[in-house]
């Protein structure tokens, strides 16, 4: 059985998920990661393994993590979710589930009046149903480890941005599901968190043709999420910008 804590991060081949995976490995976590594109996922897993986890912030806390199990698949696929559960069981423990994989939905972003129902349904499948059902599946292993669930949401869950109705409604549903789960699972930690605008493929899709180089790289917000996890802050809604560690 592994002695390192284990984190399962969905959508870790690029963007925020990949940055979080690297940050958690540096903190001593072994990783289980997924994404649909197997080649991109393998490349990310190779880079994470090569980095070897690095030195944790608190050297006494863990030995460096970095064991990486990469499983290509779609979070909406029950067979893939079962494979993720099997990987967590094989690891012997699951300390953290990060439901990060997400979709913007239709792009360019349509007004709700024009939102194609099939695309709306697909956005809810990826952004709401899949993370809830994956959490259901993993709850027994999370409970056994006294673990935590981190659901990546968005300011679009609480702000009324024109064009963001499909994505925003799905993220709002994920936020309330997280809120209820936190009440139902007091022995766990359940966090739902807005990372802020980040320079990623999804963000570019939301602003097609626009220069998004003024948005921060995903690595910039990793210290905020590491703080959430390592300090085991109370369950609740967080914004990465409010969690950034302050320099001494
Ligand atoms: N970027 C921002 O400004 C921003 C702001 C607020 C919230 N967020 C949230 O942050 C999270 C990460 O977004 P990001 O900007 O890093 O996006 P991204 O760069 O597009 O990366 C998304 C990751 O998820 C994977 N993925 C997508 N759909 C999947 C599925 N059905 N099954 C498994 N993996 C899937 C992608 O790989 P494959 O395509 O190969 O599957 C990729 O690894 C999302 O939940 C997003 O809503 C982002």
Short mmCIF file of C-alpha atoms and ligand atoms in Angstrom, two decimals:
data_model
loop_
_atom_site.label_atom_id
_atom_site.label_comp_id
_atom_site.label_asym_id
_atom_site.label_seq_id
_atom_site.Cartn_x
_atom_site.Cartn_y
_atom_site.Cartn_z
CA UNK A 1 0.00 0.00 0.00
CA UNK A 2 1.25 3.47 -0.90
CA UNK A 3 2.40 5.70 1.94
CA UNK A 4 1.85 8.90 0.01
CA UNK A 5 -1.49 10.69 -0.08
CA UNK A 6 -3.24 10.18 -3.40
CA UNK A 7 -5.13 12.74 -5.47
CA UNK A 8 -7.37 12.03 -8.43
CA UNK A 9 -7.55 15.01 -10.79
CA UNK A 10 -9.85 14.94 -13.81
CA UNK A 11 -8.84 16.86 -16.92
CA UNK A 12 -5.14 17.02 -16.11
CA UNK A 13 -3.60 16.88 -19.59
CA UNK A 14 -3.41 20.68 -19.84
CA UNK A 15 -4.61 23.92 -18.30
CA UNK A 16 -5.53 24.18 -14.64
CA UNK A 17 -5.76 20.42 -14.07
CA UNK A 18 -2.20 19.86 -15.23
CA UNK A 19 -0.89 22.73 -13.12
CA UNK A 20 -2.74 21.42 -10.06
CA UNK A 21 -1.32 17.95 -10.66
CA UNK A 22 2.22 19.34 -10.70
CA UNK A 23 1.58 21.39 -7.56
CA UNK A 24 0.09 18.45 -5.65
CA UNK A 25 2.96 16.16 -6.71
CA UNK A 26 5.37 18.73 -5.25
CA UNK A 27 3.40 18.48 -2.01
CA UNK A 28 3.94 14.73 -1.88
CA UNK A 29 0.80 13.43 -3.58
CA UNK A 30 0.73 10.45 -5.87
CA UNK A 31 -1.60 11.15 -8.76
CA UNK A 32 -4.38 9.55 -10.75
CA UNK A 33 -5.17 11.72 -13.76
CA UNK A 34 -7.41 11.57 -16.81
CA UNK A 35 -8.38 13.34 -20.03
CA UNK A 36 -9.94 12.11 -23.27
CA UNK A 37 -6.93 12.64 -25.56
CA UNK A 38 -4.61 9.75 -24.66
CA UNK A 39 -1.51 11.21 -26.36
CA UNK A 40 -1.82 14.56 -24.58
CA UNK A 41 -2.48 12.78 -21.28
CA UNK A 42 0.56 10.54 -21.69
CA UNK A 43 2.73 13.58 -22.46
CA UNK A 44 1.47 15.30 -19.30
CA UNK A 45 2.00 12.14 -17.22
CA UNK A 46 5.56 11.82 -18.57
CA UNK A 47 6.36 15.40 -17.65
CA UNK A 48 4.89 14.94 -14.16
CA UNK A 49 6.94 11.77 -13.62
CA UNK A 50 10.11 13.44 -14.92
CA UNK A 51 9.58 16.30 -12.46
CA UNK A 52 9.52 13.59 -9.78
CA UNK A 53 7.32 15.60 -7.51
CA UNK A 54 10.14 17.88 -6.38
CA UNK A 55 10.51 18.97 -2.79
CA UNK A 56 7.38 19.47 -0.69
CA UNK A 57 6.85 22.83 1.01
CA UNK A 58 7.11 21.04 4.36
CA UNK A 59 9.87 18.45 3.94
CA UNK A 60 8.80 16.66 7.10
CA UNK A 61 5.26 16.15 5.92
CA UNK A 62 5.66 13.71 3.05
CA UNK A 63 8.31 12.22 0.87
CA UNK A 64 8.06 13.67 -2.65
CA UNK A 65 5.14 12.24 -4.56
CA UNK A 66 5.02 11.79 -8.25
CA UNK A 67 3.75 8.27 -8.92
CA UNK A 68 1.36 8.97 -11.77
CA UNK A 69 -1.45 6.72 -13.01
CA UNK A 70 -2.86 8.10 -16.26
CA UNK A 71 -6.16 6.75 -17.56
CA UNK A 72 -7.48 8.16 -20.80
CA UNK A 73 -11.25 8.48 -20.95
CA UNK A 74 -14.31 10.66 -20.76
CA UNK A 75 -15.72 11.54 -17.33
CA UNK A 76 -19.23 11.08 -18.74
CA UNK A 77 -18.46 7.41 -19.52
CA UNK A 78 -19.49 5.01 -16.69
CA UNK A 79 -16.81 2.47 -17.71
CA UNK A 80 -14.11 5.14 -17.47
CA UNK A 81 -15.39 6.26 -14.07
CA UNK A 82 -15.25 2.61 -12.93
CA UNK A 83 -11.61 2.47 -14.11
CA UNK A 84 -10.84 5.58 -12.04
CA UNK A 85 -12.38 3.90 -8.98
CA UNK A 86 -10.29 0.78 -9.62
CA UNK A 87 -7.14 2.94 -9.78
CA UNK A 88 -8.01 4.58 -6.45
CA UNK A 89 -8.63 1.17 -4.90
CA UNK A 90 -5.31 -0.08 -6.27
CA UNK A 91 -3.57 2.94 -4.73
CA UNK A 92 -5.06 1.85 -1.41
CA UNK A 93 -6.31 5.32 -0.51
CA UNK A 94 -7.81 8.48 -1.95
CA UNK A 95 -7.20 11.72 -0.09
CA UNK A 96 -8.39 14.20 -2.68
CA UNK A 97 -10.74 14.19 -5.66
CA UNK A 98 -10.45 17.25 -7.89
CA UNK A 99 -13.37 17.50 -10.30
CA UNK A 100 -11.63 19.82 -12.74
CA UNK A 101 -12.55 18.48 -16.21
CA UNK A 102 -15.12 20.77 -17.76
CA UNK A 103 -16.52 22.10 -20.97
CA UNK A 104 -17.48 25.60 -22.01
CA UNK A 105 -20.40 24.26 -24.03
CA UNK A 106 -21.37 26.00 -27.24
CA UNK A 107 -18.78 28.41 -28.70
CA UNK A 108 -19.13 31.23 -29.61
CA UNK A 109 -21.21 31.59 -26.46
CA UNK A 110 -24.87 31.83 -27.44
CA UNK A 111 -27.59 33.73 -25.60
CA UNK A 112 -29.87 31.41 -23.63
CA UNK A 113 -32.63 32.29 -26.11
CA UNK A 114 -30.61 30.54 -28.80
CA UNK A 115 -28.82 27.83 -26.81
CA UNK A 116 -29.01 24.50 -28.72
CA UNK A 117 -30.67 22.07 -26.29
CA UNK A 118 -28.31 19.20 -27.15
CA UNK A 119 -25.27 21.36 -26.38
CA UNK A 120 -26.90 22.49 -23.13
CA UNK A 121 -27.51 18.87 -22.15
CA UNK A 122 -23.91 17.96 -23.03
CA UNK A 123 -22.53 20.82 -20.92
CA UNK A 124 -24.58 19.64 -17.93
CA UNK A 125 -23.40 16.03 -18.47
CA UNK A 126 -19.72 17.03 -18.27
CA UNK A 127 -19.92 19.90 -15.76
CA UNK A 128 -22.56 18.59 -13.33
CA UNK A 129 -23.65 14.98 -13.74
CA UNK A 130 -20.19 13.48 -14.27
CA UNK A 131 -18.55 15.10 -11.22
CA UNK A 132 -21.51 14.23 -8.99
CA UNK A 133 -21.60 10.60 -10.14
CA UNK A 134 -17.81 10.25 -9.93
CA UNK A 135 -17.97 11.61 -6.39
CA UNK A 136 -20.72 9.12 -5.49
CA UNK A 137 -18.52 6.30 -6.75
CA UNK A 138 -15.43 7.47 -4.88
CA UNK A 139 -17.08 8.44 -1.59
CA UNK A 140 -16.33 5.11 0.15
CA UNK A 141 -12.58 5.41 -0.55
CA UNK A 142 -12.62 9.12 0.29
CA UNK A 143 -14.40 8.43 3.60
CA UNK A 144 -11.89 5.69 4.44
CA UNK A 145 -9.03 8.19 4.01
CA UNK A 146 -10.82 11.16 5.62
CA UNK A 147 -10.42 12.80 2.24
CA UNK A 148 -11.60 15.90 0.44
CA UNK A 149 -13.45 16.87 -2.72
CA UNK A 150 -12.49 19.99 -4.67
CA UNK A 151 -14.95 21.00 -7.37
CA UNK A 152 -13.64 23.61 -9.80
CA UNK A 153 -16.41 26.09 -10.56
CA UNK A 154 -16.40 29.66 -11.86
CA UNK A 155 -17.50 33.22 -11.24
CA UNK A 156 -19.98 32.52 -14.06
CA UNK A 157 -21.84 30.37 -11.47
CA UNK A 158 -22.82 33.49 -9.53
CA UNK A 159 -22.50 36.42 -11.98
CA UNK A 160 -24.87 37.12 -14.87
CA UNK A 161 -22.56 37.41 -17.88
CA UNK A 162 -24.43 37.54 -21.19
CA UNK A 163 -23.65 34.39 -23.18
CA UNK A 164 -22.56 32.38 -20.14
CA UNK A 165 -26.03 31.01 -19.26
CA UNK A 166 -25.39 27.37 -20.22
CA UNK A 167 -21.93 27.07 -18.65
CA UNK A 168 -22.90 29.30 -15.73
CA UNK A 169 -26.08 27.39 -14.91
CA UNK A 170 -24.13 24.12 -14.95
CA UNK A 171 -21.43 25.54 -12.66
CA UNK A 172 -24.15 26.95 -10.35
CA UNK A 173 -25.67 23.46 -10.14
CA UNK A 174 -22.25 22.01 -9.28
CA UNK A 175 -21.82 24.67 -6.59
CA UNK A 176 -25.13 23.80 -4.90
CA UNK A 177 -24.43 20.07 -5.17
CA UNK A 178 -21.11 20.76 -3.44
CA UNK A 179 -22.87 22.81 -0.77
CA UNK A 180 -25.28 19.96 0.00
CA UNK A 181 -22.50 17.34 -0.08
CA UNK A 182 -20.58 19.39 2.47
CA UNK A 183 -23.62 19.28 4.78
CA UNK A 184 -24.09 15.55 4.24
CA UNK A 185 -20.40 14.59 4.66
CA UNK A 186 -19.11 16.57 7.65
CA UNK A 187 -16.15 14.21 8.14
CA UNK A 188 -14.85 15.10 4.68
CA UNK A 189 -13.86 18.47 3.31
CA UNK A 190 -15.87 19.67 0.32
CA UNK A 191 -14.61 22.79 -1.42
CA UNK A 192 -16.01 24.48 -4.50
CA UNK A 193 -13.72 27.09 -5.90
CA UNK A 194 -13.51 29.75 -8.59
CA UNK A 195 -9.98 29.83 -10.00
CA UNK A 196 -10.44 33.19 -11.74
CA UNK A 197 -9.67 33.90 -15.39
CA UNK A 198 -6.76 31.79 -16.66
CA UNK A 199 -4.84 31.60 -19.91
CA UNK A 200 -6.07 28.20 -21.13
CA UNK A 201 -7.64 26.56 -24.17
CA UNK A 202 -11.09 26.83 -22.61
CA UNK A 203 -10.65 30.53 -21.92
CA UNK A 204 -9.49 31.11 -25.49
CA UNK A 205 -12.59 29.27 -26.71
CA UNK A 206 -14.73 31.69 -24.72
CA UNK A 207 -13.00 34.65 -26.35
CA UNK A 208 -12.33 33.43 -29.90
CA UNK A 209 -9.78 35.49 -31.78
CA UNK A 210 -9.04 37.69 -28.76
CA UNK A 211 -5.63 38.15 -27.20
CA UNK A 212 -5.87 36.55 -23.74
CA UNK A 213 -2.17 36.90 -22.92
CA UNK A 214 -3.01 39.29 -20.05
CA UNK A 215 -4.70 36.42 -18.15
CA UNK A 216 -2.47 34.57 -15.65
CA UNK A 217 -1.07 31.13 -16.39
CA UNK A 218 -2.82 28.34 -14.43
CA UNK A 219 0.33 27.78 -12.32
CA UNK A 220 -0.24 31.22 -10.79
CA UNK A 221 -3.26 30.02 -8.79
CA UNK A 222 -1.83 26.65 -7.71
CA UNK A 223 -0.52 28.03 -4.36
CA UNK A 224 -4.10 29.01 -3.49
CA UNK A 225 -5.36 25.47 -4.05
CA UNK A 226 -2.36 23.95 -2.29
CA UNK A 227 -3.23 26.11 0.72
CA UNK A 228 -6.82 24.85 0.67
CA UNK A 229 -5.61 21.26 0.69
CA UNK A 230 -2.61 21.42 3.03
CA UNK A 231 -4.35 23.63 5.62
CA UNK A 232 -7.53 21.54 5.23
CA UNK A 233 -9.63 24.70 5.34
CA UNK A 234 -13.33 24.33 6.25
CA UNK A 235 -15.75 23.11 3.61
CA UNK A 236 -17.22 25.93 1.56
CA UNK A 237 -16.93 28.19 -1.48
CA UNK A 238 -13.57 29.79 -2.19
CA UNK A 239 -12.02 32.14 -4.74
CA UNK A 240 -8.40 31.44 -5.62
CA UNK A 241 -7.63 35.16 -5.50
CA UNK A 242 -8.71 35.25 -1.83
CA UNK A 243 -6.62 32.22 -0.93
CA UNK A 244 -3.26 33.23 -2.33
CA UNK A 245 -0.63 32.89 0.39
CA UNK A 246 0.67 36.25 1.54
CA UNK A 247 4.45 36.66 1.47
CA UNK A 248 5.83 36.89 5.03
N1 LIG B 1 -9.68 29.01 -17.79
C1 LIG B 1 -10.46 29.81 -17.08
O1 LIG B 1 -10.42 31.05 -17.22
C2 LIG B 1 -11.43 29.21 -16.08
C3 LIG B 1 -12.16 30.11 -15.28
C4 LIG B 1 -13.07 29.57 -14.35
C5 LIG B 1 -13.20 28.19 -14.23
N2 LIG B 1 -12.48 27.35 -15.03
C6 LIG B 1 -12.67 25.91 -14.86
O2 LIG B 1 -11.39 25.30 -14.66
C7 LIG B 1 -11.45 23.93 -15.10
C8 LIG B 1 -10.28 23.67 -16.04
O3 LIG B 1 -10.43 24.51 -17.17
P1 LIG B 1 -9.22 24.88 -18.14
O4 LIG B 1 -9.40 26.29 -18.47
O5 LIG B 1 -7.95 24.39 -17.58
O6 LIG B 1 -9.65 24.01 -19.44
P2 LIG B 1 -8.79 23.33 -20.59
O7 LIG B 1 -7.48 24.00 -20.77
O8 LIG B 1 -9.72 23.23 -21.74
O9 LIG B 1 -8.50 21.86 -20.00
C9 LIG B 1 -9.56 20.98 -19.76
C10 LIG B 1 -9.01 19.63 -19.36
O10 LIG B 1 -10.12 18.75 -19.13
C11 LIG B 1 -10.06 17.65 -20.03
N3 LIG B 1 -11.44 17.29 -20.36
C12 LIG B 1 -12.37 18.05 -20.97
N4 LIG B 1 -13.51 17.38 -21.09
C13 LIG B 1 -13.30 16.16 -20.54
C14 LIG B 1 -14.09 15.01 -20.36
N5 LIG B 1 -15.36 14.96 -20.80
N6 LIG B 1 -13.56 13.92 -19.74
C15 LIG B 1 -12.28 13.95 -19.30
N7 LIG B 1 -11.48 15.03 -19.43
C16 LIG B 1 -11.98 16.10 -20.05
C17 LIG B 1 -9.23 18.16 -21.22
O11 LIG B 1 -8.59 17.14 -21.97
P3 LIG B 1 -9.36 16.44 -23.23
O12 LIG B 1 -9.93 17.54 -24.08
O13 LIG B 1 -8.29 15.63 -23.91
O14 LIG B 1 -10.43 15.58 -22.63
C18 LIG B 1 -8.18 18.98 -20.46
O15 LIG B 1 -7.21 18.14 -19.87
C19 LIG B 1 -12.81 23.75 -15.76
O16 LIG B 1 -13.70 23.15 -14.85
C20 LIG B 1 -13.24 25.19 -16.04
O17 LIG B 1 -14.65 25.30 -16.13
C21 LIG B 1 -11.59 27.83 -15.94
#
